[in-house]
Coordinates of C-alpha atoms in Angstrom, one line a residue:
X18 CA 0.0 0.0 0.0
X19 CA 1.5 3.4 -0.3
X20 CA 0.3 6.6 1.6
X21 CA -1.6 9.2 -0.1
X22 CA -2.2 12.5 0.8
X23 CA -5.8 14.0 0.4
X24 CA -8.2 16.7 0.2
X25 CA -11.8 16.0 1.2
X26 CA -15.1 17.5 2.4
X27 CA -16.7 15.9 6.0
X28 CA -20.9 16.1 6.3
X29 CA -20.9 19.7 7.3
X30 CA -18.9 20.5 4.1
X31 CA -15.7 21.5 5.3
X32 CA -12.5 20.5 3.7
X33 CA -10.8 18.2 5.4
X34 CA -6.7 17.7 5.1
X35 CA -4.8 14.6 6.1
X36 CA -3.0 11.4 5.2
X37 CA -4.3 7.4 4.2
X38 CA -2.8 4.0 3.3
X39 CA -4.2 3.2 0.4
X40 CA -4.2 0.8 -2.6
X41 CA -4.5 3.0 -5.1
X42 CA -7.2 6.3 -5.1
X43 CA -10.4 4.2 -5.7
X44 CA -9.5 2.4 -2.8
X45 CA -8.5 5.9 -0.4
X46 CA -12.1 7.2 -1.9
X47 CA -13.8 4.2 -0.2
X48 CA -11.7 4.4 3.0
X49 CA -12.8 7.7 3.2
X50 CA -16.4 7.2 2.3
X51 CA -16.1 5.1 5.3
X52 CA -15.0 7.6 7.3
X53 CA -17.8 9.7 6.3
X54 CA -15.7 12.0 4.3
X55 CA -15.5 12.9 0.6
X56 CA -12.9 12.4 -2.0
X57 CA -11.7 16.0 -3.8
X58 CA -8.5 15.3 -4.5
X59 CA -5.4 13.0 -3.6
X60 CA -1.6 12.8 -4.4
X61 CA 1.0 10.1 -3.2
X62 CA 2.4 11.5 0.3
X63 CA 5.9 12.5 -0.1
X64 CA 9.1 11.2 2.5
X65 CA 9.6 14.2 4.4
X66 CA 5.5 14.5 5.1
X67 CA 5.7 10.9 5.7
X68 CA 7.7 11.8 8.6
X69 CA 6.0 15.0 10.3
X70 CA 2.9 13.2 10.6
X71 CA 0.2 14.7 12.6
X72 CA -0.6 15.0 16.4
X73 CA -3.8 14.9 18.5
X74 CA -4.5 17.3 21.6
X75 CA -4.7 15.3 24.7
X76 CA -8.0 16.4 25.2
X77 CA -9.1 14.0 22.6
X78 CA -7.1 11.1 23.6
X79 CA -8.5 11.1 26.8
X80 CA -12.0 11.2 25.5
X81 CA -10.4 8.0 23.3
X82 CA -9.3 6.3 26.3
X83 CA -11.7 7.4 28.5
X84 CA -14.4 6.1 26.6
X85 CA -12.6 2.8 25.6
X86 CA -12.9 1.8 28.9
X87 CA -16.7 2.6 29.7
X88 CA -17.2 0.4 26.2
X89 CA -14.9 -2.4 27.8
X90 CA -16.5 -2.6 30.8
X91 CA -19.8 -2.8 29.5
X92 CA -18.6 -6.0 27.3
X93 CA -19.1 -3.8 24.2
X94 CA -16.7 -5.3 21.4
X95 CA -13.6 -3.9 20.4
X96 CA -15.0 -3.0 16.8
X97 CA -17.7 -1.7 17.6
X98 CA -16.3 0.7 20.4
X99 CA -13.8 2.2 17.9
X100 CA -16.5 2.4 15.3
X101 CA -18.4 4.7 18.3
X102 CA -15.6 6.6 18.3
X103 CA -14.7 7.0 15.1
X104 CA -18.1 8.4 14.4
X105 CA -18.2 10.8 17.7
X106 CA -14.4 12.6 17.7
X107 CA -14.3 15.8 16.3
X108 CA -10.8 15.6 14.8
X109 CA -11.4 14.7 11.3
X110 CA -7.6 13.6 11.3
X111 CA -8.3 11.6 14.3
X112 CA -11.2 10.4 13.1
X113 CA -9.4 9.1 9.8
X114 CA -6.9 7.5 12.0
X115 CA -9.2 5.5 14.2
X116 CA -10.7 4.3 10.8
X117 CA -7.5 3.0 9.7
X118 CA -7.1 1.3 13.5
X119 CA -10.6 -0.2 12.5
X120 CA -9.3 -1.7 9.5
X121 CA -5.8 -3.0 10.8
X122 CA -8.1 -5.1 13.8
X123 CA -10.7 -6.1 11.2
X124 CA -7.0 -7.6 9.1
X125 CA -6.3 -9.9 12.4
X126 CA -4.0 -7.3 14.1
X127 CA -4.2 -6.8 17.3
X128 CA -5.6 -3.0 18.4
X129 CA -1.5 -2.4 20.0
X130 CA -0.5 -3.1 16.6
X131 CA -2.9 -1.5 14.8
X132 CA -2.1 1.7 17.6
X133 CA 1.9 1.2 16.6
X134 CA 2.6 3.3 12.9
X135 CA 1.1 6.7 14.7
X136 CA 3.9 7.3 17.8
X137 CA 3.0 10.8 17.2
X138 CA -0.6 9.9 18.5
X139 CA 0.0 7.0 20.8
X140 CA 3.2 7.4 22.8
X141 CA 5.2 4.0 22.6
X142 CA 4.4 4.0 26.5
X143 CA 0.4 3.6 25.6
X144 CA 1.5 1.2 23.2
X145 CA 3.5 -1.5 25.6
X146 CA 0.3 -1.1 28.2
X147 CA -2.0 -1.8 25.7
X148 CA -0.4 -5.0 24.6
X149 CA 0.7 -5.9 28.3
X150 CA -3.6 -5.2 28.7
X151 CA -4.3 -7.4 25.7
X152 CA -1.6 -10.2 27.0
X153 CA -3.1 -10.1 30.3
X154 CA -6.9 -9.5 29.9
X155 CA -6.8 -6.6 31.4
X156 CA -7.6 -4.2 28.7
X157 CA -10.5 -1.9 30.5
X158 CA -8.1 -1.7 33.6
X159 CA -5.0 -0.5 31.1
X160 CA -7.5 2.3 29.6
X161 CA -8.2 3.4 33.1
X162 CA -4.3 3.6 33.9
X163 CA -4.0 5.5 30.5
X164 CA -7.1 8.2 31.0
X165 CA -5.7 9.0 34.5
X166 CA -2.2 9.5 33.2
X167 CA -3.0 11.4 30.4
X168 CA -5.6 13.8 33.0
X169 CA -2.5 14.0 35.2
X170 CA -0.2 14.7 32.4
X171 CA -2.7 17.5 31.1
X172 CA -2.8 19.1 34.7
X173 CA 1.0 18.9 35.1
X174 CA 1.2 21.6 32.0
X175 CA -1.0 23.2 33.0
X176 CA 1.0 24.1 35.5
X177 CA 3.9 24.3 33.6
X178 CA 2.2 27.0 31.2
X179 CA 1.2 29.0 34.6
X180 CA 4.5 28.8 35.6
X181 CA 6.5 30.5 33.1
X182 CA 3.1 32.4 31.4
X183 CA 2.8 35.1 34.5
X184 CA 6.4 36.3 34.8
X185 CA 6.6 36.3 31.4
X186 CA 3.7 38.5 30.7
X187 CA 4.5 40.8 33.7
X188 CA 8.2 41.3 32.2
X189 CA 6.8 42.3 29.0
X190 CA 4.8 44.7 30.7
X191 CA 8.2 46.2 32.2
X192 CA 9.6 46.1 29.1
X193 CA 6.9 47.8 27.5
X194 CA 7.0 50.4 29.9
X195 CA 11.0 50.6 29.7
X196 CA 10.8 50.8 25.8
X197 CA 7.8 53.7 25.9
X198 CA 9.6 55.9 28.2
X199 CA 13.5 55.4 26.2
X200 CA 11.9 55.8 23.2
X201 CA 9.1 58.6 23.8
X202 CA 9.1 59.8 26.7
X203 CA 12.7 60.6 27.5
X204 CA 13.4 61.9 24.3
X205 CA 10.2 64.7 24.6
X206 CA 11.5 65.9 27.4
X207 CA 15.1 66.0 26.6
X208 CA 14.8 69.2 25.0
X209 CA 13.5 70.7 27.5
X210 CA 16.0 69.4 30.1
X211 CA 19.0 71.1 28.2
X212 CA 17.6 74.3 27.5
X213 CA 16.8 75.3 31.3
X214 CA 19.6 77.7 31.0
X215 CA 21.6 75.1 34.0
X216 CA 24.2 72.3 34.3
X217 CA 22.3 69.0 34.2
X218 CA 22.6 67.1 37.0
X219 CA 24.3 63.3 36.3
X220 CA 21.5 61.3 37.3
X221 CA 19.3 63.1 34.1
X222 CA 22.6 62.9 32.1
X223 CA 22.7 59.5 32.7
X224 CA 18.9 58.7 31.6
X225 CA 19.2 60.8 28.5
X226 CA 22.1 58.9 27.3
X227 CA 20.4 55.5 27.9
X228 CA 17.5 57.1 26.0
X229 CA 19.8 57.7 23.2
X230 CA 21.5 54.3 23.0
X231 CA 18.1 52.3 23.2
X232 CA 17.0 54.7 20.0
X233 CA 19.9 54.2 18.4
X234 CA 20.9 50.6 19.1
X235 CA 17.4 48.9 19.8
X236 CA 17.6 47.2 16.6
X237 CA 20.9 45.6 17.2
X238 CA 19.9 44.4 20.8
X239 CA 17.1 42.5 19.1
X240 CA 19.5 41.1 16.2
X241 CA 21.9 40.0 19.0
X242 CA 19.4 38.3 20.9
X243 CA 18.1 36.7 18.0
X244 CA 21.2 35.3 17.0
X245 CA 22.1 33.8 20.2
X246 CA 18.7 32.0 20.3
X247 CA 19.2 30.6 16.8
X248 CA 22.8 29.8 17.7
X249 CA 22.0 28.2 20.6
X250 CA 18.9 26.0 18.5
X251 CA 21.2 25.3 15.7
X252 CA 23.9 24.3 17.8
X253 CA 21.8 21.9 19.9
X254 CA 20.8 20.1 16.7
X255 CA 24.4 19.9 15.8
X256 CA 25.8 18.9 18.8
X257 CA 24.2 16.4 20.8
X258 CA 26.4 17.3 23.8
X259 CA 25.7 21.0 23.6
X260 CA 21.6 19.9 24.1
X261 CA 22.8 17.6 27.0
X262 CA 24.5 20.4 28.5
X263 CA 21.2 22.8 28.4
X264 CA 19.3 20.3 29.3
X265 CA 21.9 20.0 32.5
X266 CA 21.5 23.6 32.7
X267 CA 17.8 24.0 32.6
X268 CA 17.8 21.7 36.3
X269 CA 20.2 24.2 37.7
X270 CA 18.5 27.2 37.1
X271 CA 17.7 29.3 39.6
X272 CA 13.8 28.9 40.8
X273 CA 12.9 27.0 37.8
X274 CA 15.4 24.3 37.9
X275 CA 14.1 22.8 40.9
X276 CA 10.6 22.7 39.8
X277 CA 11.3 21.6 36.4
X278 CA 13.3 18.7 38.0
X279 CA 10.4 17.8 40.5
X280 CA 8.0 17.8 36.9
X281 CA 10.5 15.0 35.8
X282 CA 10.5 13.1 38.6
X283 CA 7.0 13.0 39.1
X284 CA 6.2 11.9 35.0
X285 CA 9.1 9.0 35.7
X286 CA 7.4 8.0 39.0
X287 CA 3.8 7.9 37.4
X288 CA 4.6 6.2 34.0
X289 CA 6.8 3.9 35.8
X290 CA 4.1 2.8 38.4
X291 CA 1.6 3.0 35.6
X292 CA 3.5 0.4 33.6
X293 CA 4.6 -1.8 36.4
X294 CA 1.1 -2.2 37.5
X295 CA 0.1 -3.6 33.8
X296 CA 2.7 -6.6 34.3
X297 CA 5.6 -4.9 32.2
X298 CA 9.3 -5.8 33.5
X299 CA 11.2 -3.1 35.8
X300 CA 13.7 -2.8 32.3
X301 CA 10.8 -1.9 30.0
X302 CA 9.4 0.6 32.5
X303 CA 12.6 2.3 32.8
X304 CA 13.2 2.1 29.0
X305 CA 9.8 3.7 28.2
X306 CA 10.7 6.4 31.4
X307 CA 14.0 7.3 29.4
X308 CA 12.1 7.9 26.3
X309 CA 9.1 10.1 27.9
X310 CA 11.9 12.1 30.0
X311 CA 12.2 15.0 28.3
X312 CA 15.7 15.8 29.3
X313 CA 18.7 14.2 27.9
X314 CA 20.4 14.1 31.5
X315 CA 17.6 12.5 33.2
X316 CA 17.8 10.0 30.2
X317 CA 21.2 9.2 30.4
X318 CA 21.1 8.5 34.0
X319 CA 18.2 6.0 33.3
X320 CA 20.2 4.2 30.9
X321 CA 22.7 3.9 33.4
X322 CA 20.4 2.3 36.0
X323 CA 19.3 -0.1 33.2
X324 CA 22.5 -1.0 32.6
X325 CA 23.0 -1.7 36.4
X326 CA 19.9 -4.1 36.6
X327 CA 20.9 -5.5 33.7
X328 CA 24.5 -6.5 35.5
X329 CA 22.4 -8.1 38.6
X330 CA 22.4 -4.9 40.5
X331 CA 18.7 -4.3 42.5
X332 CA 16.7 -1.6 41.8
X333 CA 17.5 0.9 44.9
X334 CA 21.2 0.2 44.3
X335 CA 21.2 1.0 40.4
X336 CA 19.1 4.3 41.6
X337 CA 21.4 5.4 44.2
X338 CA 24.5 5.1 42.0
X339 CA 23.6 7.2 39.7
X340 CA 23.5 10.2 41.7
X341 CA 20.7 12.1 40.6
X342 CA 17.5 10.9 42.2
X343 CA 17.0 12.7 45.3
X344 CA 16.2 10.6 48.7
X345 CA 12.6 10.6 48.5
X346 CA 12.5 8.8 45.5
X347 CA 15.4 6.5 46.6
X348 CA 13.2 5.8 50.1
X349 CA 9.9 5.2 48.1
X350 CA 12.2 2.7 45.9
X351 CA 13.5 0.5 48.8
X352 CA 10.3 0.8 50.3
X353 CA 8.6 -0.8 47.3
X354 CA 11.2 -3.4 46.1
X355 CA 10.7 -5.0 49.9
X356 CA 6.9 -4.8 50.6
X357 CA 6.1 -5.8 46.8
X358 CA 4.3 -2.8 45.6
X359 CA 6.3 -0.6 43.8
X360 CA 3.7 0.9 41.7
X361 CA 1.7 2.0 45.1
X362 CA 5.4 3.3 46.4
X363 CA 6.0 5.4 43.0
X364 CA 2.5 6.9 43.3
X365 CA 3.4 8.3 46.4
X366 CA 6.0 10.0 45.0
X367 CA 4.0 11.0 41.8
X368 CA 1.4 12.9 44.4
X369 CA 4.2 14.0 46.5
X370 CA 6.1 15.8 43.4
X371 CA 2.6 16.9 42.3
X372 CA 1.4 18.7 45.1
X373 CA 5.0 20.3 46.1
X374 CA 4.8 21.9 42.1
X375 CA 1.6 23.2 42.9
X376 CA 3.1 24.9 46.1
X377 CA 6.1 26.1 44.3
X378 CA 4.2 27.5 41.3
X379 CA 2.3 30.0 43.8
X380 CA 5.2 30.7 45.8
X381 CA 6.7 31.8 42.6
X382 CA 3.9 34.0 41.9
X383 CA 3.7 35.2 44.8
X384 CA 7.1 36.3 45.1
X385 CA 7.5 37.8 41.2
X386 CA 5.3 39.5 40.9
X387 CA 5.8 42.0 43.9
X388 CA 9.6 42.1 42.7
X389 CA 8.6 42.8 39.1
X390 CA 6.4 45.6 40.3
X391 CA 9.4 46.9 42.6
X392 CA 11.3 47.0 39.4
X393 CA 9.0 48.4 37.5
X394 CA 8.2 50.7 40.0
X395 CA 12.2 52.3 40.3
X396 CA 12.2 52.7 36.8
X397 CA 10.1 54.8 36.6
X398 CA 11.1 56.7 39.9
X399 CA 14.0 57.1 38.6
X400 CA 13.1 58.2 35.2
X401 CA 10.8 61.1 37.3
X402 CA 13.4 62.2 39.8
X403 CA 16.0 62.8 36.8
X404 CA 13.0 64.7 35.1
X405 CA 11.8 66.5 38.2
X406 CA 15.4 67.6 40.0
X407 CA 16.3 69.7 37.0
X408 CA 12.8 71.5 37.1
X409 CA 12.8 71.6 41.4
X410 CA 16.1 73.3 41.0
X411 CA 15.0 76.0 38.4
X412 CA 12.0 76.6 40.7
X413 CA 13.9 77.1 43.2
X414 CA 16.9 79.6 42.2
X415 CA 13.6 81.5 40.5
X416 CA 11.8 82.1 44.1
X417 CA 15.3 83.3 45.6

């Protein structure tokens, strides 16, 4: 079959974009009639499209997963629950790919293998559960595991976006401000400030000549900021041990670091105890915790402890060596390996990680935006008081 790229029109007549294995177009204008969508126009898909692929917003895979599960519970058929859902998602691209799922089961694979050719969809993690599900009967329970991880995982950026969205809209306030008074304010007044028949005092000196540089050299700022970021990208995609050393960086940074090191550790604690719970060996779960990381350091040292286990090490051991798991998670480990629930243990420290982000997203908040607002706030005291002396002083000399 080869893949074909298409152009078609859904019920409500919009044109719908996307991708279908197909045997030639008759046969993609039948999948898609299947689908419930229209036929325009088609073209075989070319290698580098072959490779973006398309995503889905977790929103909609948890409404997949989610719903999976009601319709396993109820002894619904596999078929028939992801015809239900192919009819019901409002992703056409979705939608399309659940009808190829459909047609892969209805061909004797299994619905893991039929899940497998869209890793930009279904994370290799969902993958490995759904066939450990589909190995052990268990396939209801493993779509429960998956909709709570995938709520969790949707929570946990929200977060994220919290964290960095409020500083970052309260500096580009500041910076507004900063820019607006270098670049009009200042330079109004200016004038005036040099022709009040007096020596200028330094601190007004001093914010007429910043006024001048930003007017002068704003654009250059910019160009060298923009530089460095696409030096920085470029390099990273060079040089693998340039990204490992960002990624390094990015858990050192100050306030953020920490935080961003707890988010880590609490996605490696829940996918791991997720996995573990659906019968999958400890080296599978770490493998599939390396590849969900996020950050090549974390990765590495995952490798490492697989490695360990793999030369006869225990778990606890092969996590202590490596250095970079704090004690909690170390405790929770030992804890686990000798009582015999290691996924109960890891969820500890999933809701342990989860609540202490939570806390340390509004003590951030709390504590930037108050130091922001000082900032802002001397700015433009000091952009007054270098305005004001010069005209006090005139006043002054005037009366006596």
């Amino acid at each position: 079959m080869a893949l074909y790229q298409y152009v078609a029109v859904d019920p409500a007549g919009k044109r719908v974009r996307g991708m279908q294995d197909a045997a030639n177009p008759v046969d993609l204008e039948l999948r898609l009639k299947r689908g419930g969508l229209d036929l325009i126009s088609a073209r075989p898909a070319r290698a580098s499209q072959l490779a973006l692929g398309r995503r889905v917003r977790r929103q909609e895979l948890i409404t997949f997963f989610f719903n999976l599960e009601s319709l396993t519970q109820a002894g619904v058929p596999l078929l028939e629950s992801l015809a239900d859902l192919r009819d019901t998602m409002n992703d056409p691209a979705f939608r399309q790919i659940i009808a190829n799922m459909i047609e892969g089961v209805e061909g004797g694979q299994r619905l893991s293998q039929a899940m497998a050719p869209y890793p930009r969809v279904f994370e290799p993690v969902h993958v490995s559960l759904v066939r450990a599900g589909e190995q052990s009967g268990r396939l209801a329970e493993v779509f429960g595991h998956i909709t709570e991880s995938l709520k969790w995982q949707d929570e946990l950026a929200a977060q994220t976006r919290q964290l960095m969205l409020y500083p970052a809209m309260v500096l580009v306030v500041v910076l507004a401000v900063f820019l607006f008074l270098m670049l009009y304010l200042v330079p109004q007044l200016s004038g005036f400030m040099q022709n009040i028949g007096q020596a200028v005092p330094l601190q007004t000196q001093l914010l007429i000549a910043v006024s001048e540089a930003v007017a002068s050299y704003w654009y250059l700022a910019a160009g060298l900021l923009a530089g460095a970021a696409a030096g920085i990208w470029l390099g990273a995609r060079l040089m693998p041990g340039l990204e490992s050393r960002i990624d390094g960086l990015k858990l050192k940074l100050w306030l953020v670091g920490p935080i961003l090191h707890k988010i880590i550790l609490a996605r490696f604690a829940n996918t791991f105890a997720m996995m573990y719970a659906s019968g999958i060996s400890i080296l599978e779960c770490i493998a599939a915790a390396r590849d969900i990381a996020g950050n090549r350091v974390v990765a590495a040292s995952l490798e490492q402890v697989g490695r360990r286990i793999e030369e006869g090490k225990n778990l606890t051991q092969s996590f202590a060596e490596v250095g970079l798991f704090p004690p909690l998670v170390l405790r929770m480990l030992r804890v686990g390996e000798s009582t015999g629930a290691l996924d109960k243990a890891l969820l500890n420290v999933t809701y342990f990680y989860d609540r202490d982000v939570r806390e340390s997203v509004k003590r951030i908040q709390t504590m930037i935006g108050p130091f922001l607002t000082l900032v802002l706030g001397a700015l433009i005291g000091w952009v007054m008081f270098s305005v004001l002396m010069p005209v006090y002083d005139v006043i002054s000399r005037t009366r006596f």
